[in-house]
């Protein structure tokens, strides 16, 4: 397994910078040293709640949009997240058959669109191996953009998030270019940039079938002026080689995602690189990441591990170690429902009921993380306010 160590929901289980500061990002304003001076306590955050380039700290990153309330990766989900006040809106990218980048968490669109109910595409159902896992379903790379655009997005986990199914069929699968245009328009309307956090999904797999993601992504970033070190965007991937490749194409800030400690990034597997995530979170591993990226996106369990009963244990030294290398931390993913929360914060026995999400956010913010991915940006923003007022 290379992704989803945060118990990502799905059919197949499916941030500012502290020490990073403006120096590493090159985004003007305070120096990293100045950023350090502003730190007021063990969290490493100043009381202003703002980092360089106006980015709020700790940063609330809307995971797949406001996916706790709307079908993920739709313009409706992104819009709600932005309207709630999320500081950054996340996109996961996969390609179509004709090379367009679209926003989906995975290329298998069986569980997040109405494709299985579309008789005209019944024959496209197939089985393939993606990153070593055999999957049966419908895949973006087998559809042209025109075909994909006839589909409608649906809720990924309807049994858990029944209310979100109200919006099934309302939106199409957005292209990344549509999102860039939307962000530009919303930025103009609000008088400030709309930050995006953009992930390349299965980059080695796609390059292997002639659909490399990084070049078209870089082209779009250039076209929409988000290719600079001070652009309001983070690029992210679970595969370090994708981030290294992007570093050669654009200067936009970059984040290496880290799944469970025992996992190996899929590009490492393919290249015969024996390192696991456990190797990457050592000081040596972090120094290597810092040579081509500005941050890491670890699973929350790498920051505060859970014990066998699901309760939070003692925090690791990852925040301190990453900051010592000038890396920011954007861990993933906080969700309000009991089934995703650490056992300490579950309330009652209904897995789909909300637990004490504020209590969990507090613990994570107290570790000094620079931002957090969450399906529930409104909750995250209130928790952040509590944290800054402490
Ligand atoms: O990209 C941060 C977080 O979204 C990683 O997990 O599997 O939801 O993309 P995933
Ligand atoms: Ca993601």
Tab-separated table of C-alpha atoms and ligand atoms in Angstrom:
chain	number	residue	atom	x	y	z
A	1	UNK	CA	0.000	0.000	0.000
A	2	UNK	CA	1.390	3.393	-0.893
A	3	UNK	CA	-1.445	5.702	-0.018
A	4	UNK	CA	-4.387	6.161	2.279
A	5	UNK	CA	-2.792	5.238	5.601
A	6	UNK	CA	-5.185	7.734	7.145
A	7	UNK	CA	-7.998	5.201	6.771
A	8	UNK	CA	-9.272	7.122	3.785
A	9	UNK	CA	-12.907	6.287	3.196
A	10	UNK	CA	-13.717	4.665	-0.081
A	11	UNK	CA	-14.783	1.722	-2.029
A	12	UNK	CA	-11.340	0.211	-1.592
A	13	UNK	CA	-10.383	2.084	1.448
A	14	UNK	CA	-9.653	4.134	-0.425
A	15	UNK	CA	-0.156	24.713	6.715
A	16	UNK	CA	2.072	28.752	7.220
A	17	UNK	CA	5.363	27.612	7.378
A	18	UNK	CA	7.080	27.591	10.723
A	19	UNK	CA	10.802	27.216	10.258
A	20	UNK	CA	10.136	26.871	6.525
A	21	UNK	CA	9.247	30.516	6.425
A	22	UNK	CA	9.492	32.687	3.425
A	23	UNK	CA	13.141	31.956	2.805
A	24	UNK	CA	12.501	28.393	1.742
A	25	UNK	CA	9.412	29.293	-0.227
A	26	UNK	CA	10.868	32.472	-1.569
A	27	UNK	CA	7.578	34.184	-0.964
A	28	UNK	CA	8.769	37.483	0.338
A	29	UNK	CA	8.182	39.178	3.640
A	30	UNK	CA	9.696	37.774	6.768
A	31	UNK	CA	12.805	35.653	6.744
A	32	UNK	CA	12.786	32.176	8.214
A	33	UNK	CA	14.687	33.518	11.188
A	34	UNK	CA	12.061	36.189	11.679
A	35	UNK	CA	9.361	33.574	11.428
A	36	UNK	CA	11.084	31.646	14.187
A	37	UNK	CA	11.229	34.735	16.377
A	38	UNK	CA	7.468	35.049	16.132
A	39	UNK	CA	6.933	31.624	17.596
A	40	UNK	CA	5.322	31.862	20.929
A	41	UNK	CA	5.409	28.404	22.397
A	42	UNK	CA	5.847	24.713	21.875
A	43	UNK	CA	3.478	24.808	18.950
A	44	UNK	CA	5.922	26.946	17.050
A	45	UNK	CA	3.188	29.316	15.926
A	46	UNK	CA	3.073	33.026	16.495
A	47	UNK	CA	-0.072	34.620	17.847
A	48	UNK	CA	-0.903	36.434	14.620
A	49	UNK	CA	-2.015	33.275	12.874
A	50	UNK	CA	-0.451	34.444	9.636
A	51	UNK	CA	2.645	33.289	7.896
A	52	UNK	CA	4.465	34.685	4.920
A	53	UNK	CA	2.567	35.775	1.813
A	54	UNK	CA	-0.577	36.193	3.899
A	55	UNK	CA	-1.131	32.465	4.254
A	56	UNK	CA	-2.898	31.694	7.522
A	57	UNK	CA	-1.068	29.530	10.042
A	58	UNK	CA	-1.900	26.849	10.953
A	59	UNK	CA	-3.454	26.429	7.556
A	60	UNK	CA	-6.816	24.729	7.097
A	61	UNK	CA	-6.692	22.748	3.859
A	62	UNK	CA	-10.047	21.647	2.468
A	63	UNK	CA	-9.495	17.982	1.619
A	64	UNK	CA	-11.088	17.318	-1.792
A	65	UNK	CA	-13.055	20.519	-1.095
A	66	UNK	CA	-15.599	20.482	1.710
A	67	UNK	CA	-15.934	16.747	1.167
A	68	UNK	CA	-17.630	16.222	4.525
A	69	UNK	CA	-20.673	17.972	3.085
A	70	UNK	CA	-20.613	17.587	-0.690
A	71	UNK	CA	-19.476	14.905	-3.171
A	72	UNK	CA	-15.687	15.297	-3.262
A	73	UNK	CA	-13.759	16.998	-6.042
A	74	UNK	CA	-16.676	18.912	-7.494
A	75	UNK	CA	-16.916	22.640	-8.061
A	76	UNK	CA	-19.703	22.564	-5.467
A	77	UNK	CA	-17.371	21.032	-2.905
A	78	UNK	CA	-14.581	23.503	-3.700
A	79	UNK	CA	-16.963	26.480	-3.605
A	80	UNK	CA	-18.417	25.510	-0.241
A	81	UNK	CA	-14.926	25.075	1.205
A	82	UNK	CA	-13.886	28.503	-0.026
A	83	UNK	CA	-17.115	30.098	1.241
A	84	UNK	CA	-16.506	28.494	4.644
A	85	UNK	CA	-13.157	30.247	4.740
A	86	UNK	CA	-10.768	27.358	4.055
A	87	UNK	CA	-7.277	28.702	3.415
A	88	UNK	CA	-6.418	26.201	0.678
A	89	UNK	CA	-8.555	23.962	-1.537
A	90	UNK	CA	-7.152	20.551	-2.505
A	91	UNK	CA	-7.285	18.796	-5.896
A	92	UNK	CA	-6.133	15.267	-6.746
A	93	UNK	CA	-5.288	14.852	-10.437
A	94	UNK	CA	-5.566	11.956	-12.890
A	95	UNK	CA	-5.578	12.067	-16.718
A	96	UNK	CA	-8.142	11.243	-19.354
A	97	UNK	CA	-7.367	9.117	-22.424
A	98	UNK	CA	-6.640	12.293	-24.390
A	99	UNK	CA	-4.334	13.691	-21.738
A	100	UNK	CA	-6.519	16.202	-19.923
A	101	UNK	CA	-6.031	16.484	-16.157
A	102	UNK	CA	-9.209	15.967	-14.169
A	103	UNK	CA	-9.931	16.125	-10.446
A	104	UNK	CA	-10.498	12.663	-8.968
A	105	UNK	CA	-8.903	10.930	-6.005
A	106	UNK	CA	-8.156	7.919	-8.167
A	107	UNK	CA	-8.439	6.899	-11.802
A	108	UNK	CA	-11.062	4.292	-10.855
A	109	UNK	CA	-14.232	6.375	-11.062
A	110	UNK	CA	-16.647	3.583	-10.174
A	111	UNK	CA	-17.346	4.909	-6.697
A	112	UNK	CA	-17.437	8.661	-7.331
A	113	UNK	CA	-19.477	8.965	-10.545
A	114	UNK	CA	-22.629	7.474	-12.055
A	115	UNK	CA	-20.588	5.540	-14.632
A	116	UNK	CA	-21.820	2.115	-13.471
A	117	UNK	CA	-25.386	3.142	-14.317
A	118	UNK	CA	-24.512	4.277	-17.842
A	119	UNK	CA	-25.243	1.511	-20.362
A	120	UNK	CA	-23.249	3.231	-23.111
A	121	UNK	CA	-20.079	2.690	-21.053
A	122	UNK	CA	-20.823	-0.827	-19.763
A	123	UNK	CA	-18.178	-2.345	-22.026
A	124	UNK	CA	-15.474	-0.096	-20.561
A	125	UNK	CA	-15.596	-1.991	-17.271
A	126	UNK	CA	-12.281	-3.741	-16.924
A	127	UNK	CA	-9.695	-5.126	-14.521
A	128	UNK	CA	-6.239	-3.647	-14.295
A	129	UNK	CA	-3.312	-3.468	-11.943
A	130	UNK	CA	-2.666	-0.012	-10.511
A	131	UNK	CA	0.357	0.369	-8.240
A	132	UNK	CA	0.349	-3.374	-7.621
A	133	UNK	CA	-3.337	-3.599	-6.771
A	134	UNK	CA	-5.836	-5.376	-8.987
A	135	UNK	CA	-8.885	-3.185	-9.561
A	136	UNK	CA	-12.101	-3.812	-11.458
A	137	UNK	CA	-14.156	-0.864	-12.597
A	138	UNK	CA	-14.096	2.124	-14.927
A	139	UNK	CA	-10.960	4.222	-15.302
A	140	UNK	CA	-10.376	7.813	-16.405
A	141	UNK	CA	-7.616	6.835	-18.826
A	142	UNK	CA	-10.174	4.848	-20.850
A	143	UNK	CA	-12.394	7.900	-21.403
A	144	UNK	CA	-11.855	10.982	-23.516
A	145	UNK	CA	-12.603	14.232	-21.753
A	146	UNK	CA	-15.759	14.630	-23.826
A	147	UNK	CA	-16.953	11.204	-22.660
A	148	UNK	CA	-15.980	11.803	-19.042
A	149	UNK	CA	-17.861	15.080	-19.057
A	150	UNK	CA	-21.128	13.236	-19.690
A	151	UNK	CA	-20.802	11.589	-16.255
A	152	UNK	CA	-22.067	13.078	-12.997
A	153	UNK	CA	-20.215	13.069	-9.684
A	154	UNK	CA	-21.633	11.136	-6.737
A	155	UNK	CA	-20.905	10.780	-3.022
A	156	UNK	CA	-18.062	8.330	-2.273
A	157	UNK	CA	-19.390	7.077	1.067
A	158	UNK	CA	-23.189	7.358	0.848
A	159	UNK	CA	-23.785	5.037	3.786
A	160	UNK	CA	-21.768	7.294	6.086
A	161	UNK	CA	-22.631	10.621	4.552
A	162	UNK	CA	-26.235	10.136	3.451
A	163	UNK	CA	-26.904	13.896	3.446
A	164	UNK	CA	-24.274	14.399	0.760
A	165	UNK	CA	-26.200	12.150	-1.624
A	166	UNK	CA	-28.692	15.007	-1.966
A	167	UNK	CA	-26.117	16.491	-4.343
A	168	UNK	CA	-25.481	13.345	-6.406
A	169	UNK	CA	-25.631	14.178	-10.080
A	170	UNK	CA	-25.471	17.944	-9.576
A	171	UNK	CA	-21.901	18.438	-10.805
A	172	UNK	CA	-19.597	16.983	-13.448
A	173	UNK	CA	-15.999	15.874	-12.916
A	174	UNK	CA	-14.030	19.139	-13.106
A	175	UNK	CA	-10.916	19.546	-15.178
A	176	UNK	CA	-7.954	21.109	-13.435
A	177	UNK	CA	-8.126	23.953	-15.927
A	178	UNK	CA	-11.709	24.655	-14.884
A	179	UNK	CA	-10.511	24.813	-11.285
A	180	UNK	CA	-7.719	27.214	-12.208
A	181	UNK	CA	-10.249	29.449	-13.947
A	182	UNK	CA	-12.612	29.215	-10.983
A	183	UNK	CA	-9.795	30.098	-8.587
A	184	UNK	CA	-8.794	33.059	-10.747
A	185	UNK	CA	-12.371	34.323	-10.859
A	186	UNK	CA	-12.913	33.851	-7.107
A	187	UNK	CA	-9.551	35.461	-6.406
A	188	UNK	CA	-10.532	38.555	-8.402
A	189	UNK	CA	-13.891	38.705	-6.649
A	190	UNK	CA	-12.334	38.425	-3.188
A	191	UNK	CA	-9.291	40.565	-3.849
A	192	UNK	CA	-6.876	37.869	-2.704
A	193	UNK	CA	-5.522	34.702	-4.247
A	194	UNK	CA	-7.289	31.367	-3.864
A	195	UNK	CA	-4.646	28.865	-2.781
A	196	UNK	CA	-4.672	25.364	-4.233
A	197	UNK	CA	-2.963	22.158	-3.040
A	198	UNK	CA	-2.557	19.883	-6.067
A	199	UNK	CA	-1.648	16.188	-5.936
A	200	UNK	CA	-0.359	14.001	-8.760
A	201	UNK	CA	-2.007	10.578	-8.388
A	202	UNK	CA	-0.285	7.374	-9.544
A	203	UNK	CA	2.376	9.305	-11.524
A	204	UNK	CA	4.604	6.300	-12.282
A	205	UNK	CA	1.652	4.217	-13.434
A	206	UNK	CA	0.438	6.970	-15.743
A	207	UNK	CA	3.888	7.669	-17.175
A	208	UNK	CA	4.091	3.953	-17.949
A	209	UNK	CA	1.014	4.170	-20.169
A	210	UNK	CA	2.153	7.330	-21.918
A	211	UNK	CA	0.127	9.759	-19.818
A	212	UNK	CA	2.769	11.507	-17.707
A	213	UNK	CA	1.133	13.994	-15.369
A	214	UNK	CA	3.888	16.456	-14.579
A	215	UNK	CA	4.355	18.066	-18.011
A	216	UNK	CA	0.687	18.937	-18.583
A	217	UNK	CA	0.437	20.074	-14.964
A	218	UNK	CA	3.460	22.361	-15.376
A	219	UNK	CA	2.004	23.714	-18.606
A	220	UNK	CA	-1.254	24.634	-16.905
A	221	UNK	CA	0.554	26.162	-13.926
A	222	UNK	CA	2.544	28.352	-16.312
A	223	UNK	CA	-0.539	29.297	-18.297
A	224	UNK	CA	-2.293	30.462	-15.129
A	225	UNK	CA	0.765	32.030	-13.503
A	226	UNK	CA	1.156	29.519	-10.687
A	227	UNK	CA	4.625	28.289	-11.577
A	228	UNK	CA	6.640	30.584	-9.324
A	229	UNK	CA	8.108	30.064	-5.875
A	230	UNK	CA	5.675	32.643	-4.521
A	231	UNK	CA	2.610	31.305	-6.350
A	232	UNK	CA	-0.454	30.475	-4.225
A	233	UNK	CA	-0.164	26.752	-4.768
A	234	UNK	CA	1.440	23.643	-3.285
A	235	UNK	CA	2.218	20.602	-5.405
A	236	UNK	CA	2.105	17.247	-3.630
A	237	UNK	CA	2.662	13.568	-4.331
A	238	UNK	CA	3.163	10.265	-2.544
A	239	UNK	CA	5.858	9.531	-5.136
A	240	UNK	CA	9.018	11.571	-4.490
A	241	UNK	CA	10.143	11.234	-8.113
A	242	UNK	CA	7.030	13.110	-9.224
A	243	UNK	CA	7.979	16.000	-6.952
A	244	UNK	CA	11.582	15.876	-8.189
A	245	UNK	CA	10.319	15.983	-11.758
A	246	UNK	CA	8.039	18.922	-10.990
A	247	UNK	CA	10.953	20.738	-9.334
A	248	UNK	CA	12.693	20.751	-12.711
A	249	UNK	CA	9.632	22.101	-14.500
A	250	UNK	CA	8.278	24.789	-12.156
A	251	UNK	CA	9.277	26.636	-8.987
A	252	UNK	CA	5.927	26.276	-7.206
A	253	UNK	CA	6.254	25.043	-3.571
A	254	UNK	CA	6.290	21.262	-3.240
A	255	UNK	CA	5.263	18.744	-0.574
A	256	UNK	CA	6.155	15.036	-0.350
A	257	UNK	CA	3.287	12.979	1.049
A	258	UNK	CA	4.117	10.200	3.500
A	259	UNK	CA	1.876	7.223	4.147
A	260	UNK	CA	2.332	4.635	6.924
A	261	UNK	CA	5.870	4.029	8.210
A	262	UNK	CA	6.099	0.519	6.772
A	263	UNK	CA	4.964	1.490	3.269
A	264	UNK	CA	7.154	2.188	0.243
A	265	UNK	CA	6.307	4.824	-2.334
A	266	UNK	CA	5.301	3.089	-5.568
A	267	UNK	CA	8.099	4.758	-7.557
A	268	UNK	CA	10.583	3.300	-5.050
A	269	UNK	CA	9.074	-0.132	-5.580
A	270	UNK	CA	9.375	0.245	-9.338
A	271	UNK	CA	12.936	1.554	-9.156
A	272	UNK	CA	14.097	-1.055	-6.647
A	273	UNK	CA	14.759	1.620	-4.022
A	274	UNK	CA	14.456	-0.247	-0.710
A	275	UNK	CA	13.627	2.786	1.415
A	276	UNK	CA	10.342	2.898	3.274
A	277	UNK	CA	8.533	5.865	4.776
A	278	UNK	CA	10.273	4.996	8.052
A	279	UNK	CA	13.563	5.787	6.287
A	280	UNK	CA	12.203	9.048	4.894
A	281	UNK	CA	11.240	10.403	8.329
A	282	UNK	CA	14.762	10.014	9.721
A	283	UNK	CA	16.908	13.179	9.781
A	284	UNK	CA	18.748	11.833	6.726
A	285	UNK	CA	15.533	11.102	4.890
A	286	UNK	CA	14.113	14.518	5.718
A	287	UNK	CA	17.322	16.231	4.567
A	288	UNK	CA	16.979	14.379	1.259
A	289	UNK	CA	13.378	15.566	0.874
A	290	UNK	CA	14.427	19.119	1.743
A	291	UNK	CA	16.849	19.063	-1.189
A	292	UNK	CA	13.932	19.262	-3.649
A	293	UNK	CA	10.757	20.023	-1.639
A	294	UNK	CA	9.565	22.577	0.883
A	295	UNK	CA	7.341	20.384	2.993
A	296	UNK	CA	5.976	16.988	3.925
A	297	UNK	CA	2.408	15.776	4.169
A	298	UNK	CA	2.515	12.918	6.654
A	299	UNK	CA	-0.396	10.835	7.770
A	300	UNK	CA	-1.510	12.162	11.168
A	301	UNK	CA	-0.407	8.865	12.693
A	302	UNK	CA	3.208	9.751	11.897
A	303	UNK	CA	2.790	12.854	14.078
A	304	UNK	CA	0.813	11.280	16.922
A	305	UNK	CA	0.641	7.476	16.579
A	306	UNK	CA	-2.387	5.501	17.678
A	307	UNK	CA	-2.050	2.473	19.945
A	308	UNK	CA	-3.677	-0.916	19.333
A	309	UNK	CA	-6.977	0.353	20.747
A	310	UNK	CA	-6.959	3.369	18.417
A	311	UNK	CA	-6.121	5.879	21.153
A	312	UNK	CA	-3.468	8.530	20.663
A	313	UNK	CA	-0.064	7.701	22.053
A	314	UNK	CA	3.023	9.823	22.609
A	315	UNK	CA	3.853	12.235	19.775
A	316	UNK	CA	6.834	11.430	17.583
A	317	UNK	CA	9.670	13.882	16.953
A	318	UNK	CA	8.603	14.352	13.324
A	319	UNK	CA	7.442	17.975	13.684
A	320	UNK	CA	10.687	19.007	15.348
A	321	UNK	CA	12.835	16.974	12.953
A	322	UNK	CA	11.108	18.246	9.817
A	323	UNK	CA	11.218	21.867	10.979
A	324	UNK	CA	14.918	21.430	11.726
A	325	UNK	CA	15.383	20.673	8.028
A	326	UNK	CA	13.298	23.671	6.997
A	327	UNK	CA	10.308	21.564	5.983
A	328	UNK	CA	6.734	22.467	6.792
A	329	UNK	CA	4.180	19.825	7.752
A	330	UNK	CA	0.707	19.474	6.265
A	331	UNK	CA	-0.605	16.232	7.797
A	332	UNK	CA	-3.777	14.452	6.631
A	333	UNK	CA	-6.724	13.858	7.254
A	334	UNK	CA	-9.053	15.075	10.015
A	335	UNK	CA	-12.698	14.058	9.719
A	336	UNK	CA	-15.502	14.678	12.197
A	337	UNK	CA	-17.053	11.212	12.177
A	338	UNK	CA	-16.313	8.742	14.978
A	339	UNK	CA	-15.066	6.113	12.543
A	340	UNK	CA	-12.126	8.306	11.535
A	341	UNK	CA	-11.290	9.876	14.891
A	342	UNK	CA	-8.788	8.523	17.394
A	343	UNK	CA	-10.635	6.355	19.934
A	344	UNK	CA	-10.116	8.973	22.658
A	345	UNK	CA	-12.378	11.376	20.797
A	346	UNK	CA	-15.210	9.087	19.716
A	347	UNK	CA	-18.597	9.802	21.256
A	348	UNK	CA	-21.261	7.101	21.463
A	349	UNK	CA	-21.316	3.996	19.311
A	350	UNK	CA	-22.567	5.252	15.936
A	351	UNK	CA	-19.544	5.223	13.622
A	352	UNK	CA	-21.139	7.891	11.421
A	353	UNK	CA	-21.990	10.285	14.255
A	354	UNK	CA	-19.668	13.169	14.963
A	355	UNK	CA	-17.229	12.709	17.822
A	356	UNK	CA	-15.180	15.319	19.652
A	357	UNK	CA	-13.439	16.621	16.541
A	358	UNK	CA	-12.469	19.847	18.334
A	359	UNK	CA	-10.569	17.810	20.917
A	360	UNK	CA	-8.667	15.950	18.204
A	361	UNK	CA	-7.878	19.105	16.189
A	362	UNK	CA	-6.508	20.661	19.398
A	363	UNK	CA	-4.093	17.808	19.984
A	364	UNK	CA	-2.808	17.970	16.404
A	365	UNK	CA	-2.485	21.777	16.340
A	366	UNK	CA	-0.569	21.627	19.631
A	367	UNK	CA	2.111	19.557	17.957
A	368	UNK	CA	3.193	22.598	15.931
A	369	UNK	CA	2.019	21.416	12.532
A	370	UNK	CA	1.830	24.095	9.843
A	371	UNK	CA	-1.497	23.029	8.424
A	372	UNK	CA	-3.950	20.170	8.276
A	373	UNK	CA	-6.082	18.504	5.627
A	374	UNK	CA	-9.673	18.125	6.684
A	375	UNK	CA	-12.990	17.074	5.134
A	376	UNK	CA	-14.657	19.569	7.510
A	377	UNK	CA	-12.988	22.951	6.983
A	378	UNK	CA	-15.589	24.829	9.067
A	379	UNK	CA	-14.778	22.703	12.103
A	380	UNK	CA	-11.057	23.034	11.433
A	381	UNK	CA	-11.317	26.822	11.226
A	382	UNK	CA	-13.151	27.082	14.555
A	383	UNK	CA	-10.652	24.714	16.160
A	384	UNK	CA	-7.857	26.880	14.791
A	385	UNK	CA	-9.461	29.973	16.344
A	386	UNK	CA	-9.604	28.201	19.694
A	387	UNK	CA	-5.979	27.209	19.305
A	388	UNK	CA	-4.801	30.732	18.458
A	389	UNK	CA	-6.781	32.178	21.377
A	390	UNK	CA	-5.246	29.783	23.888
B	1	LIG	O1	-2.971	14.815	-0.190
B	1	LIG	C1	-3.185	14.822	1.186
B	1	LIG	C2	-4.145	13.750	1.406
B	1	LIG	O2	-5.231	14.045	0.557
B	1	LIG	C3	-3.532	12.451	1.051
B	1	LIG	O3	-4.440	11.467	1.068
B	1	LIG	O4	-5.369	9.689	-0.233
B	1	LIG	O5	-6.789	11.602	0.443
B	1	LIG	O6	-5.111	11.874	-1.337
B	1	LIG	P1	-5.477	11.154	-0.094
B	2	LIG	CA1	-4.826	14.168	-1.824
